[in-house]
Amino acid sequence: MLFEIIRAGHRSSLDALADVEPEGGGEGGATAHLRTLVRRFVAWHARHHVVARVCQYELSALSPAHYAEIRELRRQSTATFQDAVVRGVAERSFVDVDVHRVVRAMLSLGVDLVRWYRADGADTPEQLGEFYADLAVGMVTT
């Protein structure tokens, strides 16, 4: 049962990123793409904070085979963000950054909010998504 919850949560989170296509080249393309990825990732984690908390903090209870399957879903999410940052660096929309560290920080922003987010709190998922997208763009442009 735990595996099914964690797998469904990870698939749903990945689905939130699935139709975000890199926009055409030109001014703002890489930045707009990254902003959309971060907005969706963060908003998903806020909207589904209870399931997301289980997904993040109960991984150690999975069997090795189940953990391997979840690790692959997580790898796909990470690769989506890595590709976006690498593209932005290659196009010179972003400064030359340590892609691995920056992507880990971006993902951590979204994942960590599941510890404290409350639906009746001050920020909506969309507001958090916008704010965190600003933070992510700051990581790659300064």
PDB file of C-alpha atoms in Angstrom:
ATOM      1  CA  MET A   1       0.000   0.000   0.000  1.00  0.00           C
ATOM      2  CA  LEU A   2       2.783   2.425   0.920  1.00  0.00           C
ATOM      3  CA  PHE A   3       4.564   1.718  -2.368  1.00  0.00           C
ATOM      4  CA  GLU A   4       1.388   2.430  -4.339  1.00  0.00           C
ATOM      5  CA  ILE A   5       0.906   5.765  -2.562  1.00  0.00           C
ATOM      6  CA  ILE A   6       4.513   6.764  -3.145  1.00  0.00           C
ATOM      7  CA  ARG A   7       4.481   5.611  -6.774  1.00  0.00           C
ATOM      8  CA  ALA A   8       1.211   7.415  -7.521  1.00  0.00           C
ATOM      9  CA  GLY A   9       2.515  10.587  -5.877  1.00  0.00           C
ATOM     10  CA  HIS A  10       5.770  10.544  -7.817  1.00  0.00           C
ATOM     11  CA  ARG A  11       3.996   9.831 -11.098  1.00  0.00           C
ATOM     12  CA  SER A  12       1.550  12.661 -10.465  1.00  0.00           C
ATOM     13  CA  SER A  13       4.385  15.058  -9.657  1.00  0.00           C
ATOM     14  CA  LEU A  14       6.198  14.012 -12.819  1.00  0.00           C
ATOM     15  CA  ASP A  15       2.986  14.418 -14.832  1.00  0.00           C
ATOM     16  CA  ALA A  16       2.813  18.029 -13.655  1.00  0.00           C
ATOM     17  CA  LEU A  17       6.069  18.599 -15.549  1.00  0.00           C
ATOM     18  CA  ALA A  18       5.353  16.370 -18.542  1.00  0.00           C
ATOM     19  CA  ASP A  19       3.722  18.838 -20.907  1.00  0.00           C
ATOM     20  CA  VAL A  20       6.065  21.746 -20.156  1.00  0.00           C
ATOM     21  CA  GLU A  21       7.854  22.077 -23.447  1.00  0.00           C
ATOM     22  CA  PRO A  22      10.901  24.265 -23.923  1.00  0.00           C
ATOM     23  CA  GLU A  23       9.780  27.390 -25.667  1.00  0.00           C
ATOM     24  CA  GLY A  24      11.441  28.560 -28.839  1.00  0.00           C
ATOM     25  CA  GLY A  25      14.768  30.303 -28.656  1.00  0.00           C
ATOM     26  CA  GLY A  26      14.993  33.991 -28.102  1.00  0.00           C
ATOM     27  CA  GLU A  27      14.568  36.319 -25.185  1.00  0.00           C
ATOM     28  CA  GLY A  28      13.122  34.643 -22.146  1.00  0.00           C
ATOM     29  CA  GLY A  29      12.691  31.145 -23.630  1.00  0.00           C
ATOM     30  CA  ALA A  30      14.939  29.281 -21.192  1.00  0.00           C
ATOM     31  CA  THR A  31      13.876  31.488 -18.303  1.00  0.00           C
ATOM     32  CA  ALA A  32      10.175  31.061 -19.050  1.00  0.00           C
ATOM     33  CA  HIS A  33      10.635  27.307 -19.334  1.00  0.00           C
ATOM     34  CA  LEU A  34      12.424  27.057 -15.987  1.00  0.00           C
ATOM     35  CA  ARG A  35       9.859  29.327 -14.318  1.00  0.00           C
ATOM     36  CA  THR A  36       7.023  27.102 -15.539  1.00  0.00           C
ATOM     37  CA  LEU A  37       8.746  23.940 -14.316  1.00  0.00           C
ATOM     38  CA  VAL A  38       9.382  25.410 -10.866  1.00  0.00           C
ATOM     39  CA  ARG A  39       5.882  26.906 -10.603  1.00  0.00           C
ATOM     40  CA  ARG A  40       4.248  23.586 -11.419  1.00  0.00           C
ATOM     41  CA  PHE A  41       6.563  21.505  -9.226  1.00  0.00           C
ATOM     42  CA  VAL A  42       6.089  23.754  -6.202  1.00  0.00           C
ATOM     43  CA  ALA A  43       2.341  24.172  -6.681  1.00  0.00           C
ATOM     44  CA  TRP A  44       1.940  20.400  -7.006  1.00  0.00           C
ATOM     45  CA  HIS A  45       3.824  19.832  -3.749  1.00  0.00           C
ATOM     46  CA  ALA A  46       1.719  22.441  -1.957  1.00  0.00           C
ATOM     47  CA  ARG A  47      -1.595  21.151  -3.336  1.00  0.00           C
ATOM     48  CA  HIS A  48      -0.698  17.556  -2.485  1.00  0.00           C
ATOM     49  CA  HIS A  49       1.418  18.239   0.597  1.00  0.00           C
ATOM     50  CA  VAL A  50       0.152  15.261   2.592  1.00  0.00           C
ATOM     51  CA  VAL A  51       0.840  12.704  -0.148  1.00  0.00           C
ATOM     52  CA  ALA A  52       4.079  14.497  -0.997  1.00  0.00           C
ATOM     53  CA  ARG A  53       5.200  14.259   2.624  1.00  0.00           C
ATOM     54  CA  VAL A  54       4.653  10.504   2.526  1.00  0.00           C
ATOM     55  CA  CYS A  55       6.492  10.335  -0.808  1.00  0.00           C
ATOM     56  CA  GLN A  56       9.505  12.157   0.590  1.00  0.00           C
ATOM     57  CA  TYR A  57       9.793  10.824   4.112  1.00  0.00           C
ATOM     58  CA  GLU A  58       8.761   7.175   3.890  1.00  0.00           C
ATOM     59  CA  LEU A  59      11.129   6.001   1.162  1.00  0.00           C
ATOM     60  CA  SER A  60      13.249   4.014   3.606  1.00  0.00           C
ATOM     61  CA  ALA A  61      10.306   1.704   4.300  1.00  0.00           C
ATOM     62  CA  LEU A  62      10.233   0.469   0.687  1.00  0.00           C
ATOM     63  CA  SER A  63      11.743  -2.794  -0.469  1.00  0.00           C
ATOM     64  CA  PRO A  64      14.889  -2.448  -2.586  1.00  0.00           C
ATOM     65  CA  ALA A  65      12.942  -3.257  -5.776  1.00  0.00           C
ATOM     66  CA  HIS A  66      10.225  -0.726  -5.017  1.00  0.00           C
ATOM     67  CA  TYR A  67      12.800   1.885  -4.048  1.00  0.00           C
ATOM     68  CA  ALA A  68      14.576   1.345  -7.374  1.00  0.00           C
ATOM     69  CA  GLU A  69      11.344   2.053  -9.251  1.00  0.00           C
ATOM     70  CA  ILE A  70      10.749   5.253  -7.279  1.00  0.00           C
ATOM     71  CA  ARG A  71      14.365   6.290  -7.743  1.00  0.00           C
ATOM     72  CA  GLU A  72      13.836   6.117 -11.509  1.00  0.00           C
ATOM     73  CA  LEU A  73      10.782   8.400 -11.301  1.00  0.00           C
ATOM     74  CA  ARG A  74      12.817  10.832  -9.200  1.00  0.00           C
ATOM     75  CA  ARG A  75      15.641  10.659 -11.725  1.00  0.00           C
ATOM     76  CA  GLN A  76      13.213  11.670 -14.464  1.00  0.00           C
ATOM     77  CA  SER A  77      12.086  14.724 -12.481  1.00  0.00           C
ATOM     78  CA  THR A  78      15.672  15.698 -11.795  1.00  0.00           C
ATOM     79  CA  ALA A  79      16.602  15.247 -15.457  1.00  0.00           C
ATOM     80  CA  THR A  80      13.765  17.547 -16.503  1.00  0.00           C
ATOM     81  CA  PHE A  81      15.193  20.343 -14.377  1.00  0.00           C
ATOM     82  CA  GLN A  82      18.784  19.563 -15.352  1.00  0.00           C
ATOM     83  CA  ASP A  83      17.922  19.747 -19.036  1.00  0.00           C
ATOM     84  CA  ALA A  84      16.262  23.128 -18.536  1.00  0.00           C
ATOM     85  CA  VAL A  85      19.260  24.568 -16.690  1.00  0.00           C
ATOM     86  CA  VAL A  86      21.792  23.106 -19.119  1.00  0.00           C
ATOM     87  CA  ARG A  87      19.828  24.583 -22.003  1.00  0.00           C
ATOM     88  CA  GLY A  88      19.763  28.009 -20.371  1.00  0.00           C
ATOM     89  CA  VAL A  89      23.499  27.916 -19.717  1.00  0.00           C
ATOM     90  CA  ALA A  90      24.214  26.790 -23.292  1.00  0.00           C
ATOM     91  CA  GLU A  91      22.060  29.605 -24.682  1.00  0.00           C
ATOM     92  CA  ARG A  92      23.742  32.069 -22.312  1.00  0.00           C
ATOM     93  CA  SER A  93      20.396  32.932 -20.749  1.00  0.00           C
ATOM     94  CA  PHE A  94      21.846  31.620 -17.479  1.00  0.00           C
ATOM     95  CA  VAL A  95      25.266  32.085 -15.955  1.00  0.00           C
ATOM     96  CA  ASP A  96      27.631  29.122 -15.829  1.00  0.00           C
ATOM     97  CA  VAL A  97      26.446  27.316 -12.698  1.00  0.00           C
ATOM     98  CA  ASP A  98      27.077  23.967 -11.052  1.00  0.00           C
ATOM     99  CA  VAL A  99      23.984  22.362 -12.597  1.00  0.00           C
ATOM    100  CA  HIS A 100      23.850  19.455 -10.161  1.00  0.00           C
ATOM    101  CA  ARG A 101      23.920  21.672  -7.075  1.00  0.00           C
ATOM    102  CA  VAL A 102      21.544  24.286  -8.444  1.00  0.00           C
ATOM    103  CA  VAL A 103      18.992  21.688  -9.526  1.00  0.00           C
ATOM    104  CA  ARG A 104      19.226  19.964  -6.144  1.00  0.00           C
ATOM    105  CA  ALA A 105      18.507  23.319  -4.472  1.00  0.00           C
ATOM    106  CA  MET A 106      15.546  24.013  -6.777  1.00  0.00           C
ATOM    107  CA  LEU A 107      14.023  20.606  -6.144  1.00  0.00           C
ATOM    108  CA  SER A 108      14.627  20.961  -2.415  1.00  0.00           C
ATOM    109  CA  LEU A 109      12.642  24.187  -2.350  1.00  0.00           C
ATOM    110  CA  GLY A 110       9.554  22.406  -3.630  1.00  0.00           C
ATOM    111  CA  VAL A 111      10.026  19.198  -1.703  1.00  0.00           C
ATOM    112  CA  ASP A 112      10.764  20.797   1.646  1.00  0.00           C
ATOM    113  CA  LEU A 113       7.580  22.847   1.755  1.00  0.00           C
ATOM    114  CA  VAL A 114       5.647  19.652   2.477  1.00  0.00           C
ATOM    115  CA  ARG A 115       6.960  19.863   6.054  1.00  0.00           C
ATOM    116  CA  TRP A 116       5.275  23.187   6.820  1.00  0.00           C
ATOM    117  CA  TYR A 117       2.672  23.986   4.155  1.00  0.00           C
ATOM    118  CA  ARG A 118      -0.935  24.341   5.299  1.00  0.00           C
ATOM    119  CA  ALA A 119      -3.854  24.813   2.938  1.00  0.00           C
ATOM    120  CA  ASP A 120      -5.283  27.449   5.289  1.00  0.00           C
ATOM    121  CA  GLY A 121      -1.978  29.347   5.410  1.00  0.00           C
ATOM    122  CA  ALA A 122      -1.122  32.722   3.939  1.00  0.00           C
ATOM    123  CA  ASP A 123       0.090  31.538   0.508  1.00  0.00           C
ATOM    124  CA  THR A 124      -1.765  29.623  -2.160  1.00  0.00           C
ATOM    125  CA  PRO A 125       0.091  26.930  -4.106  1.00  0.00           C
ATOM    126  CA  GLU A 126       0.197  29.301  -7.078  1.00  0.00           C
ATOM    127  CA  GLN A 127       1.671  32.138  -5.020  1.00  0.00           C
ATOM    128  CA  LEU A 128       4.359  29.843  -3.661  1.00  0.00           C
ATOM    129  CA  GLY A 129       5.046  28.595  -7.183  1.00  0.00           C
ATOM    130  CA  GLU A 130       5.580  32.147  -8.421  1.00  0.00           C
ATOM    131  CA  PHE A 131       7.778  33.086  -5.483  1.00  0.00           C
ATOM    132  CA  TYR A 132       9.908  29.959  -5.792  1.00  0.00           C
ATOM    133  CA  ALA A 133      10.179  30.453  -9.571  1.00  0.00           C
ATOM    134  CA  ASP A 134      11.674  33.890  -8.840  1.00  0.00           C
ATOM    135  CA  LEU A 135      14.154  32.265  -6.457  1.00  0.00           C
ATOM    136  CA  ALA A 136      15.097  29.628  -9.043  1.00  0.00           C
ATOM    137  CA  VAL A 137      15.699  32.213 -11.756  1.00  0.00           C
ATOM    138  CA  GLY A 138      17.860  34.140  -9.295  1.00  0.00           C
ATOM    139  CA  MET A 139      19.995  31.023  -8.811  1.00  0.00           C
ATOM    140  CA  VAL A 140      20.854  30.875 -12.492  1.00  0.00           C
ATOM    141  CA  THR A 141      21.085  34.545 -13.406  1.00  0.00           C
ATOM    142  CA  THR A 142      23.244  36.049 -10.671  1.00  0.00           C
TER     143      THR A 142
END
